[in-house]
Amino acid sequence: MRESMELLEAARRIHGIAVNLELPDEAVLTRTGLRRTRQVLLLLLAHAADLAGESGVRVSLDPPDDFGDEGPRFQVVTPDAHLSERELRAVFLSPMLVGPTHRRLARARELVESVGGTLDVVRGAESGLTVTVDLPAPGLACW
C-alpha cells in the first residue's frame, strides 16, 4: 500500500489530499499476485482521490485470520464521495456503462473478481463511500 501511495504521489494524483493509512505492523500475505493487487489499489486510490473533499481518504488493511480461513481485507473510505443508485448498479454490470468518474471503480471490481476476491461498495448519506475488498484466503491453515 505504501508503494502504491508513493507512486500516486509521484504522479501528483493525490497531491493535496489527506490520505490516512491504517496498516498492520507485519506484512500481509495474499494468494493474489503483487501486480494485480497493486493495480486494484492504484485504481481504488485514484478513484477516491477524484472524489475526495476536505475529509480526505482513509485506507485500512486487515490481515487474514491465523488459520487461513478468512483472507485479507482492505477498505477505502471517502467520506465526501457520493454514488447514485444507477451508477452503483452500472459499476457491478460493466465498466463501459459507467461514466469516466467511476470507471476506475468498475475496473477494480473486475480485477478483484478475476483473482477470486470480492468488492463491495456501501453508500451512506453521512459516511460517503466505503469500498471493501476481500481477497482470497492465503491458506495458512496449520492443521
PDB file of C-alpha atoms in Angstrom, residues 9-76:
ATOM      1  CA  GLU A   9       2.143  10.961  -5.059  1.00  0.00           C
ATOM      2  CA  ALA A  10       4.951  10.937  -7.630  1.00  0.00           C
ATOM      3  CA  ALA A  11       2.357  11.148 -10.403  1.00  0.00           C
ATOM      4  CA  ARG A  12       0.694  14.016  -8.488  1.00  0.00           C
ATOM      5  CA  ARG A  13      -2.622  12.089  -8.485  1.00  0.00           C
ATOM      6  CA  ILE A  14      -3.219  12.640  -4.782  1.00  0.00           C
ATOM      7  CA  HIS A  15      -1.489  15.998  -4.419  1.00  0.00           C
ATOM      8  CA  GLY A  16      -3.049  17.971  -1.572  1.00  0.00           C
ATOM      9  CA  ILE A  17      -5.392  15.160  -0.463  1.00  0.00           C
ATOM     10  CA  ALA A  18      -5.115  13.814   3.077  1.00  0.00           C
ATOM     11  CA  VAL A  19      -4.742  10.030   2.964  1.00  0.00           C
ATOM     12  CA  ASN A  20      -4.765   8.173   6.276  1.00  0.00           C
ATOM     13  CA  LEU A  21      -3.218   4.684   6.052  1.00  0.00           C
ATOM     14  CA  GLU A  22      -4.136   2.192   8.795  1.00  0.00           C
ATOM     15  CA  LEU A  23      -1.796  -0.743   8.274  1.00  0.00           C
ATOM     16  CA  PRO A  24      -0.759  -3.671  10.487  1.00  0.00           C
ATOM     17  CA  ASP A  25       2.848  -3.834  11.656  1.00  0.00           C
ATOM     18  CA  GLU A  26       3.602  -7.111   9.872  1.00  0.00           C
ATOM     19  CA  ALA A  27       3.351  -7.902   6.162  1.00  0.00           C
ATOM     20  CA  VAL A  28       0.007  -9.305   4.985  1.00  0.00           C
ATOM     21  CA  LEU A  29       0.089 -12.468   2.857  1.00  0.00           C
ATOM     22  CA  THR A  30      -2.333 -12.988  -0.029  1.00  0.00           C
ATOM     23  CA  ARG A  31      -2.863 -15.615  -2.708  1.00  0.00           C
ATOM     24  CA  THR A  32      -3.071 -12.934  -5.373  1.00  0.00           C
ATOM     25  CA  GLY A  33      -0.141 -11.637  -7.347  1.00  0.00           C
ATOM     26  CA  LEU A  34       1.535  -8.442  -6.263  1.00  0.00           C
ATOM     27  CA  ARG A  35       0.967  -6.818  -9.647  1.00  0.00           C
ATOM     28  CA  ARG A  36      -2.803  -7.384  -9.654  1.00  0.00           C
ATOM     29  CA  THR A  37      -3.175  -6.297  -6.059  1.00  0.00           C
ATOM     30  CA  ARG A  38      -1.195  -3.138  -6.767  1.00  0.00           C
ATOM     31  CA  GLN A  39      -3.399  -2.414  -9.818  1.00  0.00           C
ATOM     32  CA  VAL A  40      -6.529  -2.700  -7.682  1.00  0.00           C
ATOM     33  CA  LEU A  41      -5.052  -0.402  -5.042  1.00  0.00           C
ATOM     34  CA  LEU A  42      -4.000   2.169  -7.637  1.00  0.00           C
ATOM     35  CA  LEU A  43      -7.447   2.161  -9.243  1.00  0.00           C
ATOM     36  CA  LEU A  44      -9.267   2.484  -5.922  1.00  0.00           C
ATOM     37  CA  LEU A  45      -6.966   5.196  -4.587  1.00  0.00           C
ATOM     38  CA  ALA A  46      -7.174   7.163  -7.848  1.00  0.00           C
ATOM     39  CA  HIS A  47     -10.978   6.877  -7.750  1.00  0.00           C
ATOM     40  CA  ALA A  48     -11.041   8.024  -4.130  1.00  0.00           C
ATOM     41  CA  ALA A  49      -8.685  10.915  -4.933  1.00  0.00           C
ATOM     42  CA  ASP A  50     -11.040  12.076  -7.694  1.00  0.00           C
ATOM     43  CA  LEU A  51     -13.940  12.200  -5.230  1.00  0.00           C
ATOM     44  CA  ALA A  52     -12.155  13.261  -2.053  1.00  0.00           C
ATOM     45  CA  GLY A  53     -13.099  16.530  -0.497  1.00  0.00           C
ATOM     46  CA  GLU A  54     -11.879  18.161   2.671  1.00  0.00           C
ATOM     47  CA  SER A  55     -12.276  14.923   4.635  1.00  0.00           C
ATOM     48  CA  GLY A  56      -9.665  13.125   2.538  1.00  0.00           C
ATOM     49  CA  VAL A  57      -9.405   9.354   2.232  1.00  0.00           C
ATOM     50  CA  ARG A  58      -8.939   6.580   4.801  1.00  0.00           C
ATOM     51  CA  VAL A  59      -7.373   3.266   3.785  1.00  0.00           C
ATOM     52  CA  SER A  60      -7.280   0.339   6.199  1.00  0.00           C
ATOM     53  CA  LEU A  61      -5.919  -3.185   5.869  1.00  0.00           C
ATOM     54  CA  ASP A  62      -6.963  -6.174   7.964  1.00  0.00           C
ATOM     55  CA  PRO A  63      -4.715  -9.265   7.835  1.00  0.00           C
ATOM     56  CA  PRO A  64      -6.089 -12.784   7.293  1.00  0.00           C
ATOM     57  CA  ASP A  65      -7.044 -14.821  10.324  1.00  0.00           C
ATOM     58  CA  ASP A  66      -4.444 -17.141  11.843  1.00  0.00           C
ATOM     59  CA  PHE A  67      -5.991 -20.291  10.349  1.00  0.00           C
ATOM     60  CA  GLY A  68      -6.204 -19.015   6.781  1.00  0.00           C
ATOM     61  CA  ASP A  69      -9.977 -19.336   6.601  1.00  0.00           C
ATOM     62  CA  GLU A  70     -10.580 -15.631   6.041  1.00  0.00           C
ATOM     63  CA  GLY A  71      -8.458 -13.681   3.627  1.00  0.00           C
ATOM     64  CA  PRO A  72      -7.083 -10.189   3.946  1.00  0.00           C
ATOM     65  CA  ARG A  73      -9.495  -7.279   3.627  1.00  0.00           C
ATOM     66  CA  PHE A  74      -8.911  -3.665   2.867  1.00  0.00           C
ATOM     67  CA  GLN A  75     -11.218  -0.672   2.819  1.00  0.00           C
ATOM     68  CA  VAL A  76     -11.045   2.661   1.070  1.00  0.00           C
TER      69      VAL A  76
END
